[in-house]
mmCIF file of C-alpha atoms in Angstrom:
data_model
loop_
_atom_site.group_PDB
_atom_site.id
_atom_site.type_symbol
_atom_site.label_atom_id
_atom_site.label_comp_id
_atom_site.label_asym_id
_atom_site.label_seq_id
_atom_site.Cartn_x
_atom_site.Cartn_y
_atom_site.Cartn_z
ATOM 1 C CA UNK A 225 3.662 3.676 -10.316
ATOM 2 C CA UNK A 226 6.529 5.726 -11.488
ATOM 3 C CA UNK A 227 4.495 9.078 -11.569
ATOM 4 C CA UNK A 228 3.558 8.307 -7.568
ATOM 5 C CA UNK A 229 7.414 8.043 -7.426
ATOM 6 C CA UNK A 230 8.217 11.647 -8.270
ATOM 7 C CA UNK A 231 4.829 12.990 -7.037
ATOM 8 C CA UNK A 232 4.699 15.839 -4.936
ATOM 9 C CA UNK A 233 0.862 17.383 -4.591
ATOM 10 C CA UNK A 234 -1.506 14.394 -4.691
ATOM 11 C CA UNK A 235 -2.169 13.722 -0.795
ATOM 12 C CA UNK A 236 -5.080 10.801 -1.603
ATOM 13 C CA UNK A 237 -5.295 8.407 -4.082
ATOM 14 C CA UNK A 238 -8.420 5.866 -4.729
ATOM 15 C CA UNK A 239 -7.619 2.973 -7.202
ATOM 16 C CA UNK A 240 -10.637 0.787 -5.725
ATOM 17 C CA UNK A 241 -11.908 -1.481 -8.534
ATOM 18 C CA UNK A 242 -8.639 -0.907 -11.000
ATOM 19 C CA UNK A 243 -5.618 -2.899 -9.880
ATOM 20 C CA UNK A 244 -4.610 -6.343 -9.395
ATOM 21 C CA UNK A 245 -1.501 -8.253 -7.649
ATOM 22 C CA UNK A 246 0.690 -6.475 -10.295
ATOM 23 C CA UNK A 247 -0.478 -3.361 -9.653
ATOM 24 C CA UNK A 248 -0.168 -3.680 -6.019
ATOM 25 C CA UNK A 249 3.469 -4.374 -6.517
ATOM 26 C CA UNK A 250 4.271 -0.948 -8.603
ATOM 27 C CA UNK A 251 2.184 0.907 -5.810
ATOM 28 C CA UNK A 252 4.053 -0.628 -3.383
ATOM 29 C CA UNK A 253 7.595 0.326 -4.942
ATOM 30 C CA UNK A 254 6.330 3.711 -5.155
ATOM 31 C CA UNK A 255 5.238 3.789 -1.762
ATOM 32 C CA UNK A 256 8.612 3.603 -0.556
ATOM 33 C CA UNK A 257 9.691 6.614 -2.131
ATOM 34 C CA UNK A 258 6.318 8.637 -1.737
ATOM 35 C CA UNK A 259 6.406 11.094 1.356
ATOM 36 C CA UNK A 260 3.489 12.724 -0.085
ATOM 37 C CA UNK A 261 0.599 10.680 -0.112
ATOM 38 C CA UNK A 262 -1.808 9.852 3.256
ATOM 39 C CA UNK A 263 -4.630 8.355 2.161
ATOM 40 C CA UNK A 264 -5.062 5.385 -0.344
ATOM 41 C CA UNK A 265 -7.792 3.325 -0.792
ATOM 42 C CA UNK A 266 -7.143 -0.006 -2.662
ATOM 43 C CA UNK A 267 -9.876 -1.890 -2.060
ATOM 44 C CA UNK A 268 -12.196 -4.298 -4.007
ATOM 45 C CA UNK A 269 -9.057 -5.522 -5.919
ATOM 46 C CA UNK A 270 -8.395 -8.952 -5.396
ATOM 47 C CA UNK A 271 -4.678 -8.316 -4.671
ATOM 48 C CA UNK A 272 -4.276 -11.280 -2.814
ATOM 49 C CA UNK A 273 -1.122 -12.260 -0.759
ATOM 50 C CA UNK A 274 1.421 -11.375 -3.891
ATOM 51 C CA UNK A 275 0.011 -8.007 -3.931
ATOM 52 C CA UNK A 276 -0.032 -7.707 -0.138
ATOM 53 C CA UNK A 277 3.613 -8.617 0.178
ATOM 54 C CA UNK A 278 4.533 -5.652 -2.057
ATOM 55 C CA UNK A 279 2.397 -3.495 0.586
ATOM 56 C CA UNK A 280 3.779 -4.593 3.502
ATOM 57 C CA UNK A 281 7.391 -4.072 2.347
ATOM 58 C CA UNK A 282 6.279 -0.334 1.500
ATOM 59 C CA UNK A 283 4.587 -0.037 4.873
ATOM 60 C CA UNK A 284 8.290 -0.901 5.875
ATOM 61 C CA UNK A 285 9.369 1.973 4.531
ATOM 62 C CA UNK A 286 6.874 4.494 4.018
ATOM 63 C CA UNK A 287 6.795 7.598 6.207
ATOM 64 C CA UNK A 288 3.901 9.839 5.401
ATOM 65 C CA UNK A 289 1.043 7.149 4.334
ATOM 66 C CA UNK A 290 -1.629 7.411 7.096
ATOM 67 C CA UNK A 291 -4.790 5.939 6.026
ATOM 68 C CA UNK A 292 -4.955 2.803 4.143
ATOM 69 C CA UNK A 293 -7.994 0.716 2.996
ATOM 70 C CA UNK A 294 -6.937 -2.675 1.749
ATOM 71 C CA UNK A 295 -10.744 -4.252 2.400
ATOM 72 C CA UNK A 296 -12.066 -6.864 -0.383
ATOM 73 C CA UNK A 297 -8.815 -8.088 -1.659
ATOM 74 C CA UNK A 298 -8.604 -11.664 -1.269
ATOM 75 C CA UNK A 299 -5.912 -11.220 1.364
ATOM 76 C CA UNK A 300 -4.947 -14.731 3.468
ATOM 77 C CA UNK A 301 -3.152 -15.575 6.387
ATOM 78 C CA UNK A 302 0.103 -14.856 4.455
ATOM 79 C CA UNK A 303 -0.892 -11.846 3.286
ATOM 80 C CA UNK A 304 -1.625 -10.799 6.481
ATOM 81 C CA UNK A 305 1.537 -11.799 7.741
ATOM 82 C CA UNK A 306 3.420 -9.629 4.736
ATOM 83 C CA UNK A 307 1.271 -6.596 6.232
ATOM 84 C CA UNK A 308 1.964 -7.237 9.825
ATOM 85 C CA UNK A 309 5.935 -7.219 8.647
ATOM 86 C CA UNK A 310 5.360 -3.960 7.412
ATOM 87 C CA UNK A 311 3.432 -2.198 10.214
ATOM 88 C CA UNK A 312 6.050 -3.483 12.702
ATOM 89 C CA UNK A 313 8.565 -1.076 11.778
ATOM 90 C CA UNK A 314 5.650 1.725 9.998
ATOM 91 C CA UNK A 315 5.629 4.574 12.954
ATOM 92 C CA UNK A 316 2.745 7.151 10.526
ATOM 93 C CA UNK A 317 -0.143 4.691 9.629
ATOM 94 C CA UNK A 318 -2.758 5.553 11.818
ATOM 95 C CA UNK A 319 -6.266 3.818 10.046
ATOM 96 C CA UNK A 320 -6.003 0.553 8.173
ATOM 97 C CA UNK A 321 -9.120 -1.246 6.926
#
């Protein structure tokens, strides 16, 4: 997460298969900082609503993510609610599966 902080080149960034809740959380902090990155795939990770939370408070922020695949993650009704949060104030995400 902290490298994606400071990151300036990397535009797309698969971690499909690799991450859980805890890891969604130190994405998500680096998300808010990240004006780099457009594309990120997360899926098949079982993040579940903790991990979704920390999403959808990035998506708050976030200004240059524009593609995001969240499918396969366990993600419930108050996950979905943590993501909806986010997108209601995200004005660059364009594709979200």
């Amino acid at each position: 997460g902290e490298a994606l902080k400071i990151n300036m080149a990397l535009t797309a960034l698969n971690l499909g298969e690799c991450i859980g809740p805890e890891g969604a959380q130190h994405i998500g902090e680096a998300l808010e900082v990240n004006t780099v990155v457009t594309t990120l795939s997360l899926h098949n990770n079982k993040i579940g609503d903790n991990g979704a939370l920390h999403i959808g408070k990035a998506l708050q922020k976030n200004k240059g993510l524009t593609n995001l695949n969240l499918e396969s993650n366990g993600i419930g009704d108050t996950g979905a609610q943590h993501i909806g949060e986010g997108l209601k104030k995200n004005e660059a995400l364009t594709t979200l599966n």
